[in-house]
Structures are given as C-alpha cells and as structure tokens.
PDB file of C-alpha atoms in Angstrom:
ATOM      1  CA  MET J 712      -0.153  -0.043  -0.205  1.00 79.00           C
ATOM      2  CA  PHE J 713       1.023   3.474  -0.921  1.00 88.00           C
ATOM      3  CA  PHE J 714      -0.062   6.274   1.443  1.00 92.00           C
ATOM      4  CA  ARG J 715       1.532   9.478   1.526  1.00 95.00           C
ATOM      5  CA  THR J 716       0.109  12.491   3.701  1.00 97.00           C
ATOM      6  CA  HIS J 717       0.765  16.371   3.095  1.00 98.00           C
ATOM      7  CA  ARG J 718       0.077  18.984   5.740  1.00 97.00           C
ATOM      8  CA  PRO J 719      -0.904  22.005   4.016  1.00 96.00           C
ATOM      9  CA  ALA J 720       0.488  25.642   5.380  1.00 95.00           C
ATOM     10  CA  SER J 721      -1.235  27.809   7.618  1.00 93.00           C
ATOM     11  CA  PRO J 722      -4.465  28.930   8.093  1.00 93.00           C
ATOM     12  CA  LEU J 723      -5.717  25.652   6.148  1.00 96.00           C
ATOM     13  CA  SER J 724      -3.800  23.988   8.782  1.00 96.00           C
ATOM     14  CA  ASP J 725      -5.775  25.098  11.344  1.00 95.00           C
ATOM     15  CA  PHE J 726      -8.743  23.244   9.794  1.00 97.00           C
ATOM     16  CA  ILE J 727      -6.952  20.450   8.030  1.00 98.00           C
ATOM     17  CA  ASP J 728      -5.712  17.651   9.509  1.00 97.00           C
ATOM     18  CA  TYR J 729      -3.583  16.521   6.446  1.00 98.00           C
ATOM     19  CA  LEU J 730      -4.241  15.997   2.598  1.00 98.00           C
ATOM     20  CA  TRP J 731      -3.418  12.158   1.654  1.00 97.00           C
ATOM     21  CA  LEU J 732      -2.734  10.111  -1.345  1.00 96.00           C
ATOM     22  CA  LEU J 733      -3.240   6.510  -1.488  1.00 93.00           C
ATOM     23  CA  SER J 734      -2.936   3.437  -4.007  1.00 90.00           C
ATOM     24  CA  ASP J 735      -3.259   0.076  -3.606  1.00 82.00           C
ATOM     25  CA  VAL J 736      -5.286  -3.015  -5.070  1.00 78.00           C
ATOM     26  CA  PRO J 737      -6.430  -5.214  -1.388  1.00 80.00           C
ATOM     27  CA  PRO J 738      -7.100  -8.643  -1.782  1.00 79.00           C
ATOM     28  CA  HIS J 739     -10.419  -7.821  -0.174  1.00 85.00           C
ATOM     29  CA  ALA J 740     -13.365  -6.400  -2.340  1.00 86.00           C
ATOM     30  CA  GLN J 741     -14.878  -4.250   0.760  1.00 89.00           C
ATOM     31  CA  GLU J 742     -14.082  -2.387   3.552  1.00 92.00           C
ATOM     32  CA  ARG J 743     -16.217  -1.276   6.210  1.00 93.00           C
ATOM     33  CA  ILE J 744     -15.055   2.367   7.743  1.00 95.00           C
ATOM     34  CA  LEU J 745     -15.854   3.141  10.964  1.00 97.00           C
ATOM     35  CA  PRO J 746     -17.014   7.077  12.483  1.00 97.00           C
ATOM     36  CA  SER J 747     -14.400   9.297  13.700  1.00 95.00           C
ATOM     37  CA  GLY J 748     -16.591  12.228  14.234  1.00 95.00           C
ATOM     38  CA  THR J 749     -14.731  14.046  11.418  1.00 97.00           C
ATOM     39  CA  ILE J 750     -15.556  15.143   7.474  1.00 98.00           C
ATOM     40  CA  GLU J 751     -14.020  13.766   4.377  1.00 98.00           C
ATOM     41  CA  LEU J 752     -13.384  14.939   1.006  1.00 98.00           C
ATOM     42  CA  VAL J 753     -12.005  11.949  -1.783  1.00 98.00           C
ATOM     43  CA  ILE J 754     -11.448  12.077  -5.441  1.00 98.00           C
ATOM     44  CA  ASN J 755     -11.135   9.135  -7.460  1.00 97.00           C
ATOM     45  CA  LEU J 756      -8.022   9.328  -9.455  1.00 97.00           C
ATOM     46  CA  ARG J 757      -9.106   6.344 -11.598  1.00 94.00           C
ATOM     47  CA  ASP J 758     -12.691   6.116 -11.925  1.00 93.00           C
ATOM     48  CA  ASP J 759     -15.465   9.171 -11.863  1.00 96.00           C
ATOM     49  CA  GLU J 760     -17.178   6.833  -9.520  1.00 95.00           C
ATOM     50  CA  PHE J 761     -17.467   5.524  -6.046  1.00 96.00           C
ATOM     51  CA  ARG J 762     -19.683   3.108  -4.767  1.00 95.00           C
ATOM     52  CA  ILE J 763     -21.163   3.461  -0.642  1.00 96.00           C
ATOM     53  CA  TYR J 764     -23.028   0.385   0.682  1.00 94.00           C
ATOM     54  CA  ASP J 765     -24.959  -0.407   4.128  1.00 88.00           C
ATOM     55  CA  PRO J 766     -23.669  -2.625   5.834  1.00 83.00           C
ATOM     56  CA  SER J 767     -26.875  -4.477   6.731  1.00 79.00           C
ATOM     57  CA  ARG J 768     -27.427  -4.514   2.472  1.00 79.00           C
ATOM     58  CA  PRO J 769     -23.915  -5.682   1.302  1.00 70.00           C
ATOM     59  CA  GLY J 770     -24.993  -6.104  -2.094  1.00 78.00           C
ATOM     60  CA  GLN J 771     -26.651  -2.772  -2.627  1.00 85.00           C
ATOM     61  CA  SER J 772     -24.607   0.324  -3.400  1.00 91.00           C
ATOM     62  CA  SER J 773     -25.285   3.831  -3.993  1.00 94.00           C
ATOM     63  CA  ARG J 774     -23.444   5.450  -6.563  1.00 95.00           C
ATOM     64  CA  TYR J 775     -21.750   8.943  -6.354  1.00 97.00           C
ATOM     65  CA  SER J 776     -19.200  10.827  -8.968  1.00 97.00           C
ATOM     66  CA  GLY J 777     -15.651  10.142  -8.273  1.00 97.00           C
ATOM     67  CA  ALA J 778     -15.243  13.703  -6.114  1.00 98.00           C
ATOM     68  CA  MET J 779     -17.098  13.291  -3.240  1.00 98.00           C
ATOM     69  CA  VAL J 780     -17.633  14.455   0.662  1.00 98.00           C
ATOM     70  CA  SER J 781     -18.429  12.201   3.215  1.00 98.00           C
ATOM     71  CA  GLY J 782     -20.163  13.259   6.003  1.00 98.00           C
ATOM     72  CA  THR J 783     -19.977  13.013   9.657  1.00 98.00           C
ATOM     73  CA  TYR J 784     -21.276   9.435  10.453  1.00 97.00           C
ATOM     74  CA  SER J 785     -23.065   7.727  13.675  1.00 96.00           C
ATOM     75  CA  GLY J 786     -22.382   4.664  12.382  1.00 96.00           C
ATOM     76  CA  CYS J 787     -20.058   2.363   9.761  1.00 95.00           C
ATOM     77  CA  PHE J 788     -20.390   1.943   6.122  1.00 95.00           C
ATOM     78  CA  VAL J 789     -18.584   0.177   3.598  1.00 94.00           C
ATOM     79  CA  ILE J 790     -16.971   1.264   0.280  1.00 93.00           C
ATOM     80  CA  ASP J 791     -15.309  -0.846  -2.590  1.00 91.00           C
ATOM     81  CA  ALA J 792     -11.710  -1.273  -1.646  1.00 86.00           C
ATOM     82  CA  ALA J 793     -11.066  -1.781  -6.025  1.00 84.00           C
ATOM     83  CA  GLN J 794     -11.971   2.107  -6.069  1.00 80.00           C
ATOM     84  CA  HIS J 795      -8.943   2.658  -3.914  1.00 78.00           C
ATOM     85  CA  ALA J 796      -6.551   2.044  -6.414  1.00 84.00           C
ATOM     86  CA  SER J 797      -5.906   5.575  -6.968  1.00 93.00           C
ATOM     87  CA  VAL J 798      -7.574   8.158  -4.239  1.00 96.00           C
ATOM     88  CA  ILE J 799      -6.687  11.340  -3.220  1.00 98.00           C
ATOM     89  CA  GLY J 800      -8.711  13.205  -0.078  1.00 98.00           C
ATOM     90  CA  VAL J 801      -8.909  16.110   2.756  1.00 98.00           C
ATOM     91  CA  HIS J 802      -8.899  14.521   6.354  1.00 97.00           C
ATOM     92  CA  PHE J 803     -10.358  17.529   7.836  1.00 98.00           C
ATOM     93  CA  LYS J 804     -10.219  18.284  11.984  1.00 97.00           C
ATOM     94  CA  PRO J 805     -13.280  17.806  13.887  1.00 96.00           C
ATOM     95  CA  GLY J 806     -15.127  21.156  12.690  1.00 96.00           C
ATOM     96  CA  GLY J 807     -12.389  21.848   9.924  1.00 97.00           C
ATOM     97  CA  ALA J 808     -14.790  21.321   6.985  1.00 98.00           C
ATOM     98  CA  PHE J 809     -17.517  23.799   7.454  1.00 96.00           C
ATOM     99  CA  PRO J 810     -15.854  26.832   5.614  1.00 96.00           C
ATOM    100  CA  PHE J 811     -15.614  24.782   2.593  1.00 97.00           C
ATOM    101  CA  LEU J 812     -18.577  23.241   2.375  1.00 95.00           C
ATOM    102  CA  GLY J 813     -21.032  25.807   1.645  1.00 92.00           C
ATOM    103  CA  ALA J 814     -23.654  24.549   3.635  1.00 93.00           C
ATOM    104  CA  PRO J 815     -23.889  23.571   7.814  1.00 96.00           C
ATOM    105  CA  ALA J 816     -22.091  20.792   8.221  1.00 97.00           C
ATOM    106  CA  GLY J 817     -25.246  18.851   9.893  1.00 97.00           C
ATOM    107  CA  GLU J 818     -26.749  18.927   6.970  1.00 97.00           C
ATOM    108  CA  LEU J 819     -24.590  16.326   5.867  1.00 97.00           C
ATOM    109  CA  ALA J 820     -24.307  13.882   8.476  1.00 97.00           C
ATOM    110  CA  ASP J 821     -24.485  10.540   7.735  1.00 97.00           C
ATOM    111  CA  LEU J 822     -24.538  11.040   4.093  1.00 97.00           C
ATOM    112  CA  HIS J 823     -22.330  11.266   1.049  1.00 97.00           C
ATOM    113  CA  VAL J 824     -22.475  14.369  -1.306  1.00 98.00           C
ATOM    114  CA  ASP J 825     -21.087  14.869  -4.530  1.00 98.00           C
ATOM    115  CA  LEU J 826     -18.568  17.148  -4.395  1.00 98.00           C
ATOM    116  CA  GLN J 827     -20.223  19.434  -7.618  1.00 98.00           C
ATOM    117  CA  ALA J 828     -23.410  19.703  -5.481  1.00 97.00           C
ATOM    118  CA  LEU J 829     -21.556  21.605  -3.207  1.00 97.00           C
ATOM    119  CA  TRP J 830     -18.697  23.285  -5.456  1.00 97.00           C
ATOM    120  CA  GLY J 831     -20.685  23.277  -8.724  1.00 97.00           C
ATOM    121  CA  ARG J 832     -18.678  23.118 -11.856  1.00 97.00           C
ATOM    122  CA  PRO J 833     -14.943  23.646  -9.520  1.00 97.00           C
ATOM    123  CA  ALA J 834     -15.578  20.580  -8.567  1.00 98.00           C
ATOM    124  CA  VAL J 835     -15.236  18.790 -11.877  1.00 98.00           C
ATOM    125  CA  GLU J 836     -12.361  20.899 -13.022  1.00 98.00           C
ATOM    126  CA  LEU J 837     -10.578  19.697  -9.678  1.00 98.00           C
ATOM    127  CA  ARG J 838     -10.643  16.180 -10.565  1.00 98.00           C
ATOM    128  CA  GLU J 839      -9.749  16.676 -13.910  1.00 98.00           C
ATOM    129  CA  ARG J 840      -6.567  18.850 -13.014  1.00 98.00           C
ATOM    130  CA  LEU J 841      -5.748  16.032 -10.386  1.00 98.00           C
ATOM    131  CA  CYS J 842      -5.927  13.343 -12.814  1.00 97.00           C
ATOM    132  CA  ALA J 843      -3.504  14.773 -15.139  1.00 98.00           C
ATOM    133  CA  ALA J 844      -0.702  15.913 -12.108  1.00 97.00           C
ATOM    134  CA  ALA J 845       2.342  13.995 -12.310  1.00 94.00           C
ATOM    135  CA  THR J 846       3.215  13.784  -9.284  1.00 96.00           C
ATOM    136  CA  PRO J 847       2.246  13.263  -5.599  1.00 97.00           C
ATOM    137  CA  GLU J 848       3.211  16.991  -4.678  1.00 97.00           C
ATOM    138  CA  ALA J 849       1.752  18.711  -7.718  1.00 98.00           C
ATOM    139  CA  ARG J 850      -1.799  16.968  -6.873  1.00 98.00           C
ATOM    140  CA  PHE J 851      -1.190  18.096  -3.332  1.00 98.00           C
ATOM    141  CA  ARG J 852      -0.565  21.152  -4.421  1.00 98.00           C
ATOM    142  CA  LEU J 853      -3.549  21.820  -6.674  1.00 98.00           C
ATOM    143  CA  LEU J 854      -5.646  20.403  -3.917  1.00 98.00           C
ATOM    144  CA  ALA J 855      -4.646  22.734  -1.645  1.00 98.00           C
ATOM    145  CA  GLU J 856      -5.246  26.253  -4.178  1.00 98.00           C
ATOM    146  CA  ALA J 857      -8.700  24.557  -4.482  1.00 98.00           C
ATOM    147  CA  LEU J 858      -9.568  24.665  -0.769  1.00 98.00           C
ATOM    148  CA  ALA J 859      -8.399  28.155  -0.755  1.00 96.00           C
ATOM    149  CA  ALA J 860     -10.225  28.959  -3.282  1.00 96.00           C
ATOM    150  CA  GLN J 861     -13.873  27.651  -2.341  1.00 94.00           C
ATOM    151  CA  LEU J 862     -14.338  29.027   1.240  1.00 93.00           C
ATOM    152  CA  PHE J 863     -17.414  29.873   1.575  1.00 92.00           C
ATOM    153  CA  ARG J 864     -17.392  31.234   5.252  1.00 89.00           C
ATOM    154  CA  PRO J 865     -14.147  32.699   7.332  1.00 90.00           C
ATOM    155  CA  LEU J 866     -11.556  30.197   8.697  1.00 92.00           C
ATOM    156  CA  GLU J 867     -12.883  30.926  12.242  1.00 92.00           C
ATOM    157  CA  HIS J 868     -15.152  28.779  14.893  1.00 94.00           C
ATOM    158  CA  HIS J 869     -17.942  30.392  16.532  1.00 94.00           C
ATOM    159  CA  GLY J 870     -16.505  30.768  20.016  1.00 93.00           C
ATOM    160  CA  ALA J 871     -18.652  28.166  21.657  1.00 94.00           C
ATOM    161  CA  VAL J 872     -17.315  25.605  19.311  1.00 95.00           C
ATOM    162  CA  ALA J 873     -13.725  26.164  19.277  1.00 94.00           C
ATOM    163  CA  ALA J 874     -13.904  26.406  23.292  1.00 91.00           C
ATOM    164  CA  ALA J 875     -16.020  23.097  23.227  1.00 92.00           C
ATOM    165  CA  LEU J 876     -13.482  20.850  20.834  1.00 93.00           C
ATOM    166  CA  ASP J 877     -10.550  22.611  22.980  1.00 89.00           C
ATOM    167  CA  THR J 878     -12.221  21.249  26.502  1.00 88.00           C
ATOM    168  CA  PHE J 879     -13.382  17.536  24.728  1.00 88.00           C
ATOM    169  CA  GLY J 880      -9.788  17.163  23.236  1.00 82.00           C
ATOM    170  CA  ARG J 881      -8.262  17.485  26.356  1.00 77.00           C
ATOM    171  CA  THR J 882     -11.155  15.194  28.326  1.00 68.00           C
ATOM    172  CA  ALA J 883     -10.605  11.496  27.486  1.00 55.00           C
ATOM    173  CA  ALA J 884     -14.054  10.796  28.613  1.00 56.00           C
ATOM    174  CA  GLY J 885     -15.776  13.976  26.906  1.00 57.00           C
ATOM    175  CA  ALA J 886     -16.487  17.025  29.679  1.00 63.00           C
ATOM    176  CA  ALA J 887     -19.830  16.873  30.521  1.00 72.00           C
ATOM    177  CA  VAL J 888     -22.012  18.985  27.899  1.00 76.00           C
ATOM    178  CA  GLY J 889     -24.000  21.036  30.270  1.00 77.00           C
ATOM    179  CA  ASP J 890     -20.738  22.212  31.878  1.00 81.00           C
ATOM    180  CA  VAL J 891     -19.390  23.063  28.332  1.00 84.00           C
ATOM    181  CA  THR J 892     -22.543  24.997  27.853  1.00 83.00           C
ATOM    182  CA  ARG J 893     -22.646  26.815  31.264  1.00 84.00           C
ATOM    183  CA  ARG J 894     -18.829  28.145  30.489  1.00 85.00           C
ATOM    184  CA  VAL J 895     -19.451  29.054  26.994  1.00 85.00           C
ATOM    185  CA  GLY J 896     -22.712  31.296  28.035  1.00 86.00           C
ATOM    186  CA  LEU J 897     -25.478  29.889  25.463  1.00 89.00           C
ATOM    187  CA  SER J 898     -28.421  28.401  26.421  1.00 90.00           C
ATOM    188  CA  GLN J 899     -28.031  24.401  25.808  1.00 89.00           C
ATOM    189  CA  ARG J 900     -30.268  24.726  22.685  1.00 92.00           C
ATOM    190  CA  ARG J 901     -28.264  27.391  20.861  1.00 94.00           C
ATOM    191  CA  PHE J 902     -24.830  25.332  22.214  1.00 94.00           C
ATOM    192  CA  ILE J 903     -26.308  22.364  20.609  1.00 94.00           C
ATOM    193  CA  GLN J 904     -27.292  23.998  17.468  1.00 96.00           C
ATOM    194  CA  VAL J 905     -24.239  26.294  16.500  1.00 96.00           C
ATOM    195  CA  PHE J 906     -21.873  22.790  16.904  1.00 96.00           C
ATOM    196  CA  LYS J 907     -23.688  20.944  15.089  1.00 97.00           C
ATOM    197  CA  ALA J 908     -23.530  23.319  12.539  1.00 97.00           C
ATOM    198  CA  GLU J 909     -19.642  23.401  12.467  1.00 97.00           C
ATOM    199  CA  VAL J 910     -18.666  19.849  13.519  1.00 97.00           C
ATOM    200  CA  GLY J 911     -22.049  17.807  11.856  1.00 98.00           C
ATOM    201  CA  MET J 912     -23.449  16.116  15.109  1.00 97.00           C
ATOM    202  CA  ARG J 913     -24.396  16.771  18.285  1.00 95.00           C
ATOM    203  CA  PRO J 914     -21.968  17.322  21.183  1.00 94.00           C
ATOM    204  CA  LYS J 915     -22.667  14.518  23.064  1.00 93.00           C
ATOM    205  CA  LEU J 916     -23.036  11.821  20.209  1.00 95.00           C
ATOM    206  CA  PHE J 917     -18.919  13.605  18.643  1.00 95.00           C
ATOM    207  CA  CYS J 918     -18.156  12.733  22.556  1.00 92.00           C
ATOM    208  CA  ARG J 919     -19.283   9.049  21.919  1.00 93.00           C
ATOM    209  CA  VAL J 920     -17.241   8.897  18.965  1.00 95.00           C
ATOM    210  CA  ARG J 921     -13.843  10.537  20.525  1.00 93.00           C
ATOM    211  CA  ARG J 922     -14.329   8.315  22.901  1.00 93.00           C
ATOM    212  CA  PHE J 923     -14.397   5.283  20.482  1.00 95.00           C
ATOM    213  CA  GLN J 924     -11.705   6.152  18.821  1.00 94.00           C
ATOM    214  CA  LEU J 925      -9.810   6.922  21.710  1.00 93.00           C
ATOM    215  CA  ALA J 926     -10.405   2.885  22.742  1.00 93.00           C
ATOM    216  CA  LEU J 927      -9.520   2.189  18.906  1.00 93.00           C
ATOM    217  CA  GLY J 928      -6.145   4.047  19.207  1.00 90.00           C
ATOM    218  CA  LEU J 929      -5.201   2.259  22.638  1.00 92.00           C
ATOM    219  CA  ALA J 930      -6.585  -1.200  21.018  1.00 91.00           C
ATOM    220  CA  ARG J 931      -4.408  -0.767  18.370  1.00 87.00           C
ATOM    221  CA  ARG J 932      -1.226  -0.834  20.279  1.00 88.00           C
ATOM    222  CA  THR J 933      -1.193  -4.386  21.232  1.00 85.00           C
ATOM    223  CA  GLU J 934      -2.213  -7.940  19.798  1.00 84.00           C
ATOM    224  CA  THR J 935      -4.628  -8.468  23.111  1.00 89.00           C
ATOM    225  CA  PRO J 936      -5.876  -5.813  24.798  1.00 92.00           C
ATOM    226  CA  ASP J 937      -7.062  -5.874  28.561  1.00 93.00           C
ATOM    227  CA  TRP J 938     -10.605  -4.666  27.820  1.00 94.00           C
ATOM    228  CA  ALA J 939     -11.838  -3.942  31.401  1.00 94.00           C
ATOM    229  CA  ARG J 940      -8.493  -1.714  31.611  1.00 93.00           C
ATOM    230  CA  LEU J 941      -9.236  -0.015  28.619  1.00 93.00           C
ATOM    231  CA  ALA J 942     -12.478   0.698  29.386  1.00 93.00           C
ATOM    232  CA  VAL J 943     -11.376   2.272  32.383  1.00 91.00           C
ATOM    233  CA  ASP J 944      -9.100   4.584  30.794  1.00 90.00           C
ATOM    234  CA  CYS J 945     -11.086   5.698  27.888  1.00 91.00           C
ATOM    235  CA  GLY J 946     -14.036   6.886  30.296  1.00 89.00           C
ATOM    236  CA  TYR J 947     -16.370   4.075  29.994  1.00 92.00           C
ATOM    237  CA  PHE J 948     -17.998   2.949  32.914  1.00 90.00           C
ATOM    238  CA  ASP J 949     -17.768  -1.176  32.445  1.00 92.00           C
ATOM    239  CA  GLN J 950     -16.867  -3.370  29.921  1.00 94.00           C
ATOM    240  CA  SER J 951     -20.325  -3.886  28.751  1.00 96.00           C
ATOM    241  CA  HIS J 952     -20.660  -0.289  28.134  1.00 95.00           C
ATOM    242  CA  LEU J 953     -17.373  -0.348  25.954  1.00 95.00           C
ATOM    243  CA  ILE J 954     -18.698  -3.539  23.992  1.00 96.00           C
ATOM    244  CA  HIS J 955     -22.199  -1.749  23.688  1.00 96.00           C
ATOM    245  CA  ASP J 956     -20.466   1.596  21.846  1.00 96.00           C
ATOM    246  CA  PHE J 957     -18.307  -0.644  19.886  1.00 94.00           C
ATOM    247  CA  ARG J 958     -20.721  -2.449  18.039  1.00 96.00           C
ATOM    248  CA  THR J 959     -23.063   0.908  18.019  1.00 96.00           C
ATOM    249  CA  PHE J 960     -20.623   2.380  15.906  1.00 96.00           C
ATOM    250  CA  SER J 961     -18.523  -0.443  13.924  1.00 94.00           C
ATOM    251  CA  GLY J 962     -21.022  -3.149  13.538  1.00 93.00           C
ATOM    252  CA  LEU J 963     -18.389  -5.393  15.406  1.00 92.00           C
ATOM    253  CA  SER J 964     -17.618  -6.894  18.889  1.00 93.00           C
ATOM    254  CA  PRO J 965     -14.331  -5.648  19.728  1.00 93.00           C
ATOM    255  CA  THR J 966     -12.599  -9.324  19.865  1.00 91.00           C
ATOM    256  CA  ASP J 967     -14.488  -9.330  15.711  1.00 92.00           C
ATOM    257  CA  TYR J 968     -12.564  -5.766  15.537  1.00 92.00           C
ATOM    258  CA  LEU J 969      -8.882  -7.872  16.575  1.00 89.00           C
ATOM    259  CA  SER J 970      -9.726 -10.693  14.263  1.00 88.00           C
ATOM    260  CA  GLN J 971     -10.699  -8.577  11.272  1.00 88.00           C
ATOM    261  CA  ARG J 972      -8.306  -5.672  11.442  1.00 83.00           C
ATOM    262  CA  SER J 973      -5.364  -5.486   8.759  1.00 81.00           C
ATOM    263  CA  GLU J 974      -2.135  -3.280   8.387  1.00 76.00           C
ATOM    264  CA  ARG J 975      -3.467  -3.036   4.693  1.00 74.00           C
ATOM    265  CA  VAL J 976      -5.771  -0.573   5.450  1.00 80.00           C
ATOM    266  CA  LYS J 977      -5.872   3.173   5.942  1.00 85.00           C
ATOM    267  CA  GLU J 978      -6.692   4.207   9.553  1.00 86.00           C
ATOM    268  CA  ASN J 979     -10.149   3.882  10.703  1.00 89.00           C
ATOM    269  CA  HIS J 980     -10.993   0.763   7.639  1.00 91.00           C
ATOM    270  CA  VAL J 981     -11.112  -2.785   8.130  1.00 90.00           C
ATOM    271  CA  PRO J 982     -11.635  -5.397   5.659  1.00 90.00           C
ATOM    272  CA  LEU J 983     -15.474  -6.690   5.233  1.00 84.00           C
ATOM    273  CA  VAL J 984     -15.525 -10.347   6.470  1.00 75.00           C
ATOM    274  CA  ALA J 985     -18.490 -12.472   4.973  1.00 65.00           C
TER     275      ALA J 985
END
C-alpha cells in the first residue's frame, strides 16, 4: 500500500489535519469505514465513481461521482476497496470542514454528497487537474489551492464551538456538555445548534464517537488488549459499556474487530469479512 500525507500551510492547517494520497489494490473486495467525528473529502483519480454500501445490505450500493464529501457518520458504512487503486483526500480536523462546504455540516450528517453539488463546476475541473498531475507533490498543491479558493466562510470557529472542541479534546471521556454550555454562556439549545452546524453532529454524540476512537487507538497498540482496563482508561462505565459502543459504531464486537483489523488498510478502515 502506498500512502502519503501532506500538511498544508497555515491557515488551512488550522482546519485540515492532512491531505492524503492512497494507491492500493487490496485482496479483499470491501472495507468497513468506522466513524471518526470528522468529515472527509475524497477524489477518485482512476474512475469517476464511488460506491457506498449499507452494512445491512452489502449487495446494494449508492453511487456517487468520483469527487465527493463524506459527512460525519454515527455508524459505519462500506466501500468498494478496488476503488482505492488511486485516491486523494482531505482529512479535516473535527469541525474543520464547515468553511469549505457551502452548507451547515449538520446537513451532511450520515450522508455522502457529490462535491459538485457543493462546489459546482470547480469540483469537476479539480478532479480533471488532479488526474492529469504527474506527481504527488503537484496533486497536493492543486488540492490545497482549490480548498483555499472554495471558502464559503472565514476560517474561524464560533467561539463556543472552539472552546468546546478544545475542552473535549483535552478530556478523555469528554466533558459534560452541560458544563461546557454554562462555560460558553449559551443556552443548551443554542450551543447544540451552533456545534452541530460546524462539527456535523450533536456534542454528546461527538464525545461518544471520539471516546470510541480513543479506545480504537489504544487497542491498536497491542495484540491482546485488556478490555476491562481499556474501558476504564477511556472513561466507560465498564467493559459492557465499551462493548455496546463498539457494536453501535462499528457493527463489530471488540474481539471481531481485533480478528479483522489489517495493516493493509487506511486508518479507520477494516476489511469486510463475509
């Protein structure tokens, strides 16, 4: 698997974690993508198409153009692994995509959307230029330039959202939403509204997904995780609470996840086992 990342310059780096380029033809046909609490922009450099599957209906797919945006998901979805033969993408930071979307991030929750529906003709032209570019460096430069040119809003968070993301990021289990709401001086309803508009999901769900991501990261560090200890470290009530969230967000038990994980896939991807 060829996988390269590039961190764009400021101010894009304040909202974008990294740009990435992937080339791979894995032995498995499909991959399960786990929720991360972030939005992803992806462009297929080989075929002008993406196919997305519901895990409960693996034989049926929804088709999208070769340039699309994946909103924040509260569960997993399945992709056609063969379409990762050549893909470039943008991994936004939590809440980082909203200035580039032209729509509230909450409207994209649990959805995939053609980039052309958000950007118009520039989305088609960007894919054409990326396909024609000769080097990874040229592709990263073109993508960064396109992002800078497609700003619908200033590169700044609502003050309450910035404060909440900082607090949630520093607290393993996520701070109580009520505490954050009081600290930022908004009503709970207004805080949830502005947070979802920028981040793409309600703050309580966001904290649950990020806690699940923390558990995944710790589990990846060892072949045989101590799930009871890991549950405590991540702020779960107990091991059964962790297992419940694992099934909710990944469709897998922790044991199934360990048996199916692979070094041949991108982070948050799991080969789909029939």
